Coordinates of C-alpha atoms and ligand atoms in Angstrom, one line a residue:
M33 CA 23.1 11.4 41.6
A34 CA 20.8 8.9 39.2
Q35 CA 21.6 9.6 35.5
E36 CA 18.7 10.7 33.5
Q37 CA 17.3 7.8 31.2
G38 CA 16.7 9.1 27.4
N39 CA 17.1 11.4 24.7
T40 CA 17.1 15.0 24.0
R41 CA 16.3 15.7 20.0
K42 CA 16.4 19.0 18.3
V43 CA 13.3 19.1 16.5
A44 CA 12.8 21.7 13.4
I45 CA 9.1 22.2 12.6
Y46 CA 8.2 24.1 9.1
R47 CA 5.7 26.9 10.2
Y48 CA 3.4 28.8 8.0
D49 CA 1.3 31.2 8.7
P50 CA -1.8 31.9 6.3
T51 CA -2.3 35.8 7.5
V52 CA 1.0 36.4 6.9
G53 CA 1.9 34.5 3.9
G54 CA 5.1 34.0 2.5
D55 CA 7.9 31.2 2.3
G56 CA 7.1 30.3 5.8
H57 CA 10.1 29.2 8.1
Y58 CA 11.2 26.6 10.7
D59 CA 11.1 26.9 14.5
H60 CA 13.3 24.8 16.8
Y61 CA 12.4 22.7 19.7
D62 CA 14.5 20.4 22.0
L63 CA 12.8 17.8 23.1
H64 CA 13.8 15.4 26.1
I65 CA 12.4 11.9 25.3
E66 CA 12.6 8.9 27.8
D67 CA 11.5 5.9 25.5
E68 CA 12.1 6.4 22.0
T69 CA 11.5 2.6 21.0
N70 CA 7.7 3.7 22.2
T71 CA 7.1 7.7 21.1
T72 CA 5.9 8.1 17.5
I73 CA 6.2 11.3 15.7
L74 CA 2.7 12.2 16.5
D75 CA 3.6 12.1 20.3
V76 CA 6.8 14.4 19.8
L77 CA 4.2 16.8 17.9
L78 CA 2.0 16.6 20.5
R79 CA 4.4 17.1 23.3
I80 CA 5.6 20.4 21.5
Q81 CA 2.1 21.7 21.2
R82 CA 1.1 21.0 24.9
E83 CA 4.7 22.0 26.3
Q84 CA 6.3 24.8 24.3
D85 CA 4.0 25.8 21.8
S86 CA 0.3 25.7 21.5
T87 CA -0.2 27.7 18.1
L88 CA 1.5 24.7 16.2
A89 CA -1.3 23.4 13.7
F90 CA -1.3 19.5 12.4
R91 CA -3.4 17.0 11.6
Y92 CA -4.6 13.6 13.1
A93 CA -7.6 11.3 14.0
C94 CA -7.5 7.7 14.5
R95 CA -3.8 8.1 15.9
V96 CA -3.6 4.4 14.4
N97 CA -2.9 4.2 10.9
M98 CA -6.1 4.0 9.8
C99 CA -7.3 7.6 8.9
G100 CA -4.1 8.5 6.6
S101 CA -4.9 12.6 7.9
C102 CA -1.1 12.8 10.1
A103 CA 0.8 12.4 7.0
V104 CA 3.8 14.5 6.6
V105 CA 7.8 14.6 5.7
I106 CA 9.8 13.6 7.9
N107 CA 13.3 13.8 7.7
G108 CA 12.8 14.1 3.9
R109 CA 10.8 10.7 3.7
E110 CA 6.7 10.7 3.8
G111 CA 4.9 9.2 6.5
L112 CA 2.6 8.7 9.0
A113 CA 3.1 10.5 12.3
C114 CA 1.7 8.0 14.0
K115 CA 3.0 5.0 12.9
T116 CA 6.6 6.4 13.0
N117 CA 8.5 5.9 15.8
V118 CA 11.4 8.3 17.4
S119 CA 13.5 5.3 16.8
D120 CA 13.7 4.7 13.5
F121 CA 16.1 7.8 13.2
A122 CA 19.2 7.1 14.3
E123 CA 20.0 8.6 18.3
S124 CA 22.1 11.3 17.1
K125 CA 20.3 12.6 14.5
D126 CA 17.5 15.6 14.5
L127 CA 14.3 15.5 13.5
T128 CA 12.9 17.8 11.0
I129 CA 9.2 17.4 10.0
R130 CA 7.0 19.7 7.3
P131 CA 3.9 19.6 5.5
L132 CA 3.2 16.8 2.7
N133 CA 4.5 18.3 -1.3
H134 CA 2.5 19.4 -4.0
F135 CA 0.0 20.4 -1.9
P136 CA -1.2 23.9 -0.3
V137 CA -0.4 24.3 3.1
V138 CA -3.5 25.2 4.7
K139 CA -1.0 26.6 8.5
D140 CA 2.2 24.5 9.5
L141 CA 1.9 20.9 8.9
V142 CA -2.1 21.4 7.5
V143 CA -2.2 20.9 4.0
D144 CA -5.3 21.3 1.6
M145 CA -6.5 17.6 0.3
G146 CA -9.1 19.0 -2.4
P147 CA -7.0 18.5 -5.4
F148 CA -5.6 15.4 -4.1
F149 CA -9.8 14.1 -4.2
E150 CA -10.4 16.2 -7.2
K151 CA -8.0 13.7 -9.2
Y152 CA -9.4 10.9 -7.2
E153 CA -13.0 12.0 -8.4
E154 CA -11.9 12.0 -12.6
C155 CA -10.8 8.7 -11.9
L156 CA -13.9 7.3 -11.4
P157 CA -13.5 6.2 -7.9
F158 CA -16.6 4.2 -7.2
F159 CA -18.5 0.9 -7.9
E160 CA -20.7 0.8 -10.3
P161 CA -22.1 -3.0 -10.8
R162 CA -22.8 -4.4 -13.9
D163 CA -26.9 -4.9 -15.4
M164 CA -26.8 -8.2 -15.1
S165 CA -24.2 -8.8 -12.0
E166 CA -26.9 -10.7 -9.6
E167 CA -26.7 -10.3 -5.7
P168 CA -24.6 -11.1 -3.9
A169 CA -22.0 -10.8 -6.3
I170 CA -18.9 -12.4 -5.3
I171 CA -14.7 -12.6 -6.2
R172 CA -13.4 -15.7 -4.2
P173 CA -10.4 -14.5 -2.0
D174 CA -8.3 -16.7 -3.5
S175 CA -9.8 -16.1 -7.4
I176 CA -6.8 -14.9 -9.4
E177 CA -8.7 -11.9 -10.0
R178 CA -8.8 -10.7 -6.3
R179 CA -5.1 -12.3 -5.5
A180 CA -4.2 -9.4 -8.6
I181 CA -6.1 -6.7 -6.8
G182 CA -4.3 -7.4 -3.5
F183 CA -4.0 -5.5 -0.8
S184 CA -4.2 -2.3 -3.0
T185 CA -8.0 -1.6 -1.8
E186 CA -6.3 -1.1 1.5
C187 CA -5.5 2.7 0.6
I188 CA -6.3 4.9 3.2
A189 CA -5.9 8.6 0.9
C190 CA -2.9 9.5 2.8
G191 CA -1.3 11.4 0.2
C192 CA 2.2 10.3 1.1
C193 CA 2.7 8.2 -2.4
V194 CA 1.6 11.8 -3.8
S195 CA 3.3 14.1 -2.4
S196 CA 6.5 11.7 -3.0
C197 CA 6.0 11.2 -7.3
T198 CA 8.1 14.2 -9.2
M199 CA 5.7 13.4 -11.8
V200 CA 2.6 15.0 -10.1
N201 CA 4.8 18.1 -10.5
Y202 CA 5.5 18.0 -14.0
H203 CA 2.4 17.2 -15.0
D204 CA -0.1 19.4 -14.6
G205 CA -2.9 17.0 -15.4
Y206 CA -1.5 13.5 -14.4
A207 CA -3.6 12.0 -11.9
G208 CA -0.7 10.6 -9.8
P209 CA -0.6 7.2 -7.8
A210 CA -3.7 6.8 -5.6
P211 CA -6.1 7.8 -7.6
L212 CA -4.7 5.4 -10.1
N213 CA -4.5 2.8 -7.7
R214 CA -8.0 3.1 -6.8
A215 CA -8.7 2.8 -10.9
F216 CA -6.6 0.0 -10.8
T217 CA -8.5 -2.0 -8.2
L218 CA -11.7 -1.4 -10.0
L219 CA -10.5 -2.1 -13.9
L220 CA -9.9 -5.5 -12.4
D221 CA -13.4 -6.6 -10.9
S222 CA -14.9 -7.8 -13.0
R223 CA -18.6 -7.0 -11.6
D224 CA -17.9 -3.2 -12.3
A225 CA -19.0 -1.7 -15.1
L226 CA -17.8 1.1 -16.3
Y227 CA -13.9 -0.3 -17.6
E228 CA -13.9 1.5 -21.0
E229 CA -15.2 4.7 -18.9
R230 CA -12.5 4.5 -16.0
L231 CA -9.4 3.2 -18.5
D232 CA -10.3 6.0 -21.0
R233 CA -9.9 8.5 -18.0
V234 CA -6.9 7.5 -16.7
L235 CA -4.5 6.0 -19.3
Q236 CA -2.4 9.1 -20.1
S237 CA -1.9 9.6 -16.5
C238 CA -0.7 6.0 -16.7
Y239 CA 1.8 7.2 -19.5
N240 CA 3.0 10.1 -17.0
C241 CA 5.1 7.7 -14.8
R242 CA 8.5 7.0 -15.2
T243 CA 8.6 4.1 -12.7
E244 CA 10.3 6.0 -9.7
F245 CA 8.6 3.4 -7.1
N246 CA 8.9 6.6 -5.1
C247 CA 5.2 6.4 -4.5
T248 CA 6.0 2.5 -3.3
E249 CA 8.8 2.9 -1.0
V250 CA 7.0 5.3 1.2
C251 CA 3.5 4.0 1.1
P252 CA 2.5 3.1 4.7
K253 CA 0.2 0.3 3.5
E254 CA 2.7 -1.3 1.7
I255 CA 0.6 -0.6 -1.6
S256 CA 2.8 -0.5 -4.9
C257 CA 1.2 1.8 -7.0
T258 CA 3.9 1.3 -9.4
R259 CA 3.2 -1.8 -9.8
S260 CA -1.0 -0.6 -9.8
I261 CA 0.2 1.4 -13.0
K262 CA 2.2 -1.1 -14.8
F263 CA -0.9 -3.1 -14.3
I264 CA -2.8 -0.5 -16.3
Q265 CA -0.3 0.4 -19.2
R266 CA -0.4 -3.4 -19.4
L267 CA -4.8 -3.6 -20.0
A268 CA -4.0 -0.6 -22.2
I269 CA -2.1 -2.5 -24.8
K270 CA -4.6 -5.4 -24.6
E271 CA -7.3 -2.5 -25.3
P272 CA -7.5 -2.7 -28.8
F273 CA -7.6 -5.8 -29.4
R274 CA -10.1 -6.4 -26.8
A275 CA -12.5 -3.6 -28.8
K276 CA -11.6 -4.8 -31.7
A277 CA -13.4 -8.6 -30.7
K278 CA -16.0 -6.9 -28.6
S279 CA -17.4 -4.7 -32.1
K280 CA -16.5 -7.6 -34.5
A281 CA -19.3 -9.9 -31.6
E282 CA -21.6 -7.1 -31.0
A283 CA -22.0 -6.6 -35.0
A284 CA -22.8 -10.7 -35.8
A285 CA -24.7 -10.4 -33.2
S286 CA -27.4 -7.7 -34.2
A287 CA -27.1 -8.8 -38.0
P288 CA -30.3 -11.0 -39.3
A289 CA -30.8 -14.4 -37.3
H290 CA -30.9 -17.7 -39.7
G291 CA -34.2 -17.2 -42.2
E292 CA -35.0 -13.5 -41.5
N293 CA -34.3 -12.5 -45.1
V294 CA -36.5 -15.1 -46.3
A295 CA -39.9 -15.1 -43.4
A296 CA -40.8 -14.2 -41.0
E297 CA -41.9 -17.5 -39.0
P298 CA -39.2 -20.0 -38.9
C299 CA -38.6 -22.3 -42.1
A300 CA -40.3 -25.3 -42.1
A301 CA -37.9 -27.3 -43.9
H302 CA -35.2 -26.5 -41.9
A303 CA -37.4 -27.6 -38.6
S304 CA -37.9 -30.4 -40.3
G305 CA -34.7 -31.4 -40.7
E306 CA -34.4 -31.0 -44.5
A307 CA -32.1 -28.9 -45.4
G308 CA -31.6 -27.0 -48.5
Q309 CA -35.4 -27.7 -49.5
C310 CA -36.1 -23.9 -48.3
G311 CA -35.6 -20.0 -49.3
C312 CA -32.8 -20.1 -46.7
D313 CA -29.2 -19.8 -47.9
E314 CA -27.8 -22.8 -45.9
N315 CA -24.5 -22.1 -46.7
L316 CA -25.1 -18.2 -45.4
D317 CA -26.5 -20.0 -42.4
T318 CA -23.7 -21.9 -41.6
G319 CA -21.1 -19.4 -43.0
R320 CA -22.6 -17.2 -40.2
R321 CA -22.4 -19.9 -37.5
N322 CA -19.0 -20.8 -38.3
F323 CA -18.2 -16.8 -38.6
L324 CA -19.9 -16.7 -34.7
A325 CA -18.4 -19.8 -33.1
K326 CA -14.8 -18.8 -34.9
V327 CA -15.3 -14.5 -33.2
T328 CA -16.5 -16.5 -30.1
V329 CA -13.5 -19.1 -29.7
G330 CA -11.1 -16.1 -31.1
L331 CA -12.4 -13.4 -28.4
G332 CA -12.0 -16.5 -25.5
A333 CA -8.3 -16.8 -27.2
V334 CA -7.2 -13.2 -27.5
S335 CA -8.6 -12.4 -23.8
A336 CA -7.8 -16.0 -22.3
L337 CA -4.0 -15.1 -23.6
T338 CA -4.1 -11.4 -22.7
V339 CA -5.7 -11.7 -19.1
G340 CA -3.4 -14.9 -18.6
G341 CA 0.1 -12.9 -20.1
V342 CA -1.0 -10.1 -17.7
L343 CA -1.7 -12.4 -14.7
A344 CA 1.1 -13.9 -15.6
S345 CA 3.4 -11.0 -15.5
T346 CA 2.1 -9.8 -12.9
F347 CA 3.2 -13.1 -10.8
V348 CA 6.0 -13.6 -12.7
G349 CA 6.7 -10.1 -11.6
Q350 CA 5.7 -10.5 -7.9
S351 CA 7.8 -13.2 -7.3
L352 CA 11.0 -11.6 -9.1
D353 CA 10.3 -8.9 -6.2
K354 CA 10.8 -12.0 -3.6
K355 CA 14.1 -11.1 -2.4
E356 CA 17.2 -12.7 -0.4
P357 CA 16.8 -11.9 3.5
V358 CA 19.7 -9.7 4.4
W359 CA 21.1 -11.1 7.5
V360 CA 21.3 -8.1 9.9
P361 CA 23.8 -8.1 13.3
A362 CA 21.5 -7.6 16.3
G363 CA 24.7 -7.8 19.0
K364 CA 26.1 -11.0 21.1
L365 CA 24.1 -13.1 22.2
G366 CA 25.8 -13.0 25.7
D367 CA 24.4 -9.1 26.3
L368 CA 20.9 -9.9 26.0
K369 CA 18.8 -10.5 28.8
E370 CA 18.6 -13.4 30.4
G371 CA 15.2 -14.7 30.9
D372 CA 13.9 -11.5 29.5
V373 CA 13.0 -10.1 26.4
T374 CA 15.6 -7.1 25.3
T375 CA 14.0 -4.7 22.4
V376 CA 16.8 -3.9 19.4
N377 CA 16.9 -1.7 16.7
L378 CA 18.2 -2.9 13.6
R379 CA 19.9 -0.7 11.2
Y380 CA 20.6 -1.9 7.3
V381 CA 20.3 -0.9 4.2
E382 CA 17.9 -2.3 1.6
N383 CA 18.1 -2.8 -1.9
V384 CA 15.2 -1.0 -3.5
G385 CA 14.5 -1.3 -7.0
F386 CA 17.1 1.1 -8.3
Y387 CA 18.5 2.4 -5.1
N388 CA 19.7 1.8 -1.4
Q389 CA 17.5 2.8 1.5
E390 CA 18.6 3.1 4.9
R391 CA 16.3 1.0 7.4
V392 CA 15.6 0.8 10.9
K393 CA 13.6 -1.6 12.6
P394 CA 12.9 -2.4 16.1
V395 CA 12.9 -6.3 17.0
M396 CA 12.3 -8.3 20.3
I397 CA 14.1 -10.5 21.7
Y398 CA 13.7 -13.3 24.1
R399 CA 16.2 -15.8 25.2
N400 CA 16.2 -17.9 27.8
Q401 CA 19.5 -19.8 27.7
E402 CA 18.3 -22.6 30.5
E403 CA 16.1 -23.8 27.9
D404 CA 18.6 -22.4 25.4
K405 CA 16.0 -20.7 23.4
V406 CA 16.4 -17.4 21.3
V407 CA 12.8 -16.2 19.7
V408 CA 12.8 -12.5 17.7
Y409 CA 9.2 -11.0 17.5
D410 CA 8.5 -8.6 14.8
S411 CA 7.3 -5.6 16.8
R412 CA 4.3 -4.9 14.4
C413 CA 1.3 -5.8 15.9
T414 CA -0.7 -8.0 14.0
H415 CA -3.8 -5.9 14.6
L416 CA -3.1 -3.3 12.5
G417 CA 0.5 -2.8 11.9
C418 CA 1.4 -0.4 15.3
S419 CA 4.6 -0.8 17.7
V420 CA 4.5 -3.3 20.2
H421 CA 6.4 -2.6 22.6
W422 CA 7.6 -5.3 25.8
D423 CA 6.7 -4.6 29.6
A424 CA 8.9 -6.2 31.7
R425 CA 6.8 -5.9 35.0
Q426 CA 3.3 -7.1 33.6
K427 CA 5.9 -9.8 31.2
L428 CA 3.5 -8.7 28.3
F429 CA 4.0 -7.6 24.3
L430 CA 1.9 -4.5 24.9
C431 CA 0.2 -2.9 21.5
A432 CA -1.4 1.3 22.7
C433 CA -3.4 1.2 19.7
H434 CA -6.7 -0.9 20.6
G435 CA -5.2 -2.5 23.7
G436 CA -3.6 -5.8 22.3
A437 CA -1.4 -7.6 24.2
F438 CA 0.7 -11.0 23.6
E439 CA 2.0 -13.4 26.0
L440 CA 5.5 -13.7 25.8
D441 CA 5.6 -17.1 23.8
G442 CA 4.0 -14.7 21.0
S443 CA 0.6 -15.8 21.4
V444 CA -2.5 -13.5 22.1
K445 CA -4.0 -12.3 25.7
A446 CA -5.8 -9.5 25.2
G447 CA -7.5 -7.4 22.5
P448 CA -8.1 -7.3 18.7
P449 CA -5.4 -8.9 17.3
P450 CA -6.0 -11.8 15.2
R451 CA -2.7 -13.9 14.9
P452 CA 0.6 -14.3 17.3
L453 CA 3.3 -12.2 16.8
A454 CA 5.4 -12.8 13.9
T455 CA 8.8 -14.6 14.7
L456 CA 11.7 -13.6 12.5
E457 CA 14.6 -16.0 11.3
H458 CA 17.6 -15.8 13.1
R459 CA 21.1 -17.5 13.6
V460 CA 24.2 -17.2 15.7
E461 CA 27.6 -17.2 14.7
N462 CA 30.7 -17.0 16.8
G463 CA 28.2 -15.9 19.6
N464 CA 26.9 -12.6 17.5
I465 CA 23.2 -13.0 16.4
L466 CA 21.7 -12.3 12.9
I467 CA 18.2 -11.8 12.5
A468 CA 16.7 -12.5 9.0
M469 CA 15.2 -9.2 7.2
V470 CA 13.4 -9.5 4.4
Ligands
LIG154 S1 -1.2 4.8 -1.7 FE1 -0.5 4.6 0.1 S2 0.8 6.1 0.1 FE2 -0.8 5.9 -1.3 S3 -2.6 7.3 -0.7 FE3 -3.1 4.9 -0.6 S4 -2.1 4.5 1.9 FE4 -1.4 6.6 1.3
LIG155 S1 6.4 5.2 -9.8 FE1 5.5 6.4 -11.2 S2 3.5 7.3 -9.6 FE2 5.3 6.4 -8.6 S3 6.3 8.0 -7.7 FE3 7.2 7.0 -9.7 S4 6.1 8.4 -11.4 FE4 5.5 8.8 -9.3
LIG156 S1 -3.8 9.7 13.0 FE1 -4.9 8.6 11.6 S2 -3.3 7.6 10.4 FE2 -2.1 9.0 11.9
LIG157 S1 -2.8 -2.0 16.5 FE1 -4.8 -2.7 17.3 S2 -4.1 -3.7 19.0 FE2 -2.4 -3.1 18.2

């Protein structure tokens, strides 16, 4: 008798019926999955809805990590259902799927995002161009400003970070990580006209953050809201200096110009270079000029020092973030398929700030003994990060999201991926293959 392929998972899903009310409950399902590396949590929900319980409610749209609508809590951790693979969880583990925390539940896994967008709105999430800005107002991609903003602009408003943040529950007025991250991207944008008002709106919230890093840990777009919030706090520290220098400069600019107190017309003596022969007080004039020069230099120095300090500390912070790779065992070299690709789920523990996090990452290893060659491919598609799988029949790496296809050497064969598959560093010790996870 042919042996059955795959694994049967026990799946517990939170159910809430608004017509009944109460605290809700969990329903339990058994689901047989043939290939867990190629099955997402969204696939699990869709199959349960189609095959076992058509009343199950959940939300999704794009299926490719772009719309943010499928965010749920899976085995205690927030994530996008369409991005999380079943194989991310050890085979023996049951799956528990519940709605996001801190959001009112509408039905089952569907939450009301209204309060989230209200908080967003309070932080002025829109761009307001400055009066003097020229079109097109460009920020160069390699500028310090753009690099500091980084990919914080990639937020898809999924709400995972807000769900993971315990402080959201403690402070009613707390804007939460995603809205503050949005404010951060605009506060650093030199073209934006709402700097003061925006900073004023988010300042109190920034101090509600307790630097727990939960938001950073769960963001499916790998945005560090913690970093964004800390950056706003640094802007707040320099704000009194900036405001003082600005008001001094404004006062100086609105003071009467040279000679205004004596005559409406320019002073002929000064115009002819005969200083001291007119009614103007040249010393006063020189003094004011010196004062203005000092304010300007001072303003420049304060902002250069402060901005420099903020940016330097950010980049120092970023460089400090660089970690030593963790060498994760991927099995015996001899067990890998010869001349073919083997998918291996790497399991390892990563130190994330103050605690350790268990990780599961699928990688694809190509081995060719004749050429004495081993290549380890990252399974993330270089288009939008969906999981790529090896199709042995077509001899291609395929991405189901938008039809991306990669050759055996990792180069792009078809579809939208802009780059070849990423490779991971490896080494072989005593016949065991070790892969570097950074
Ligand atoms: S910052 Fe990340 S986790 Fe938070 S809403 Fe945006 S994409 Fe989602
Ligand atoms: S770092 Fe701040 S915003 Fe992020 S989870 Fe912690 S308290 Fe919340
Ligand atoms: S369905 Fe759009 S992000 Fe998952
Ligand atoms: S994510 Fe679009 S093709 Fe892979």
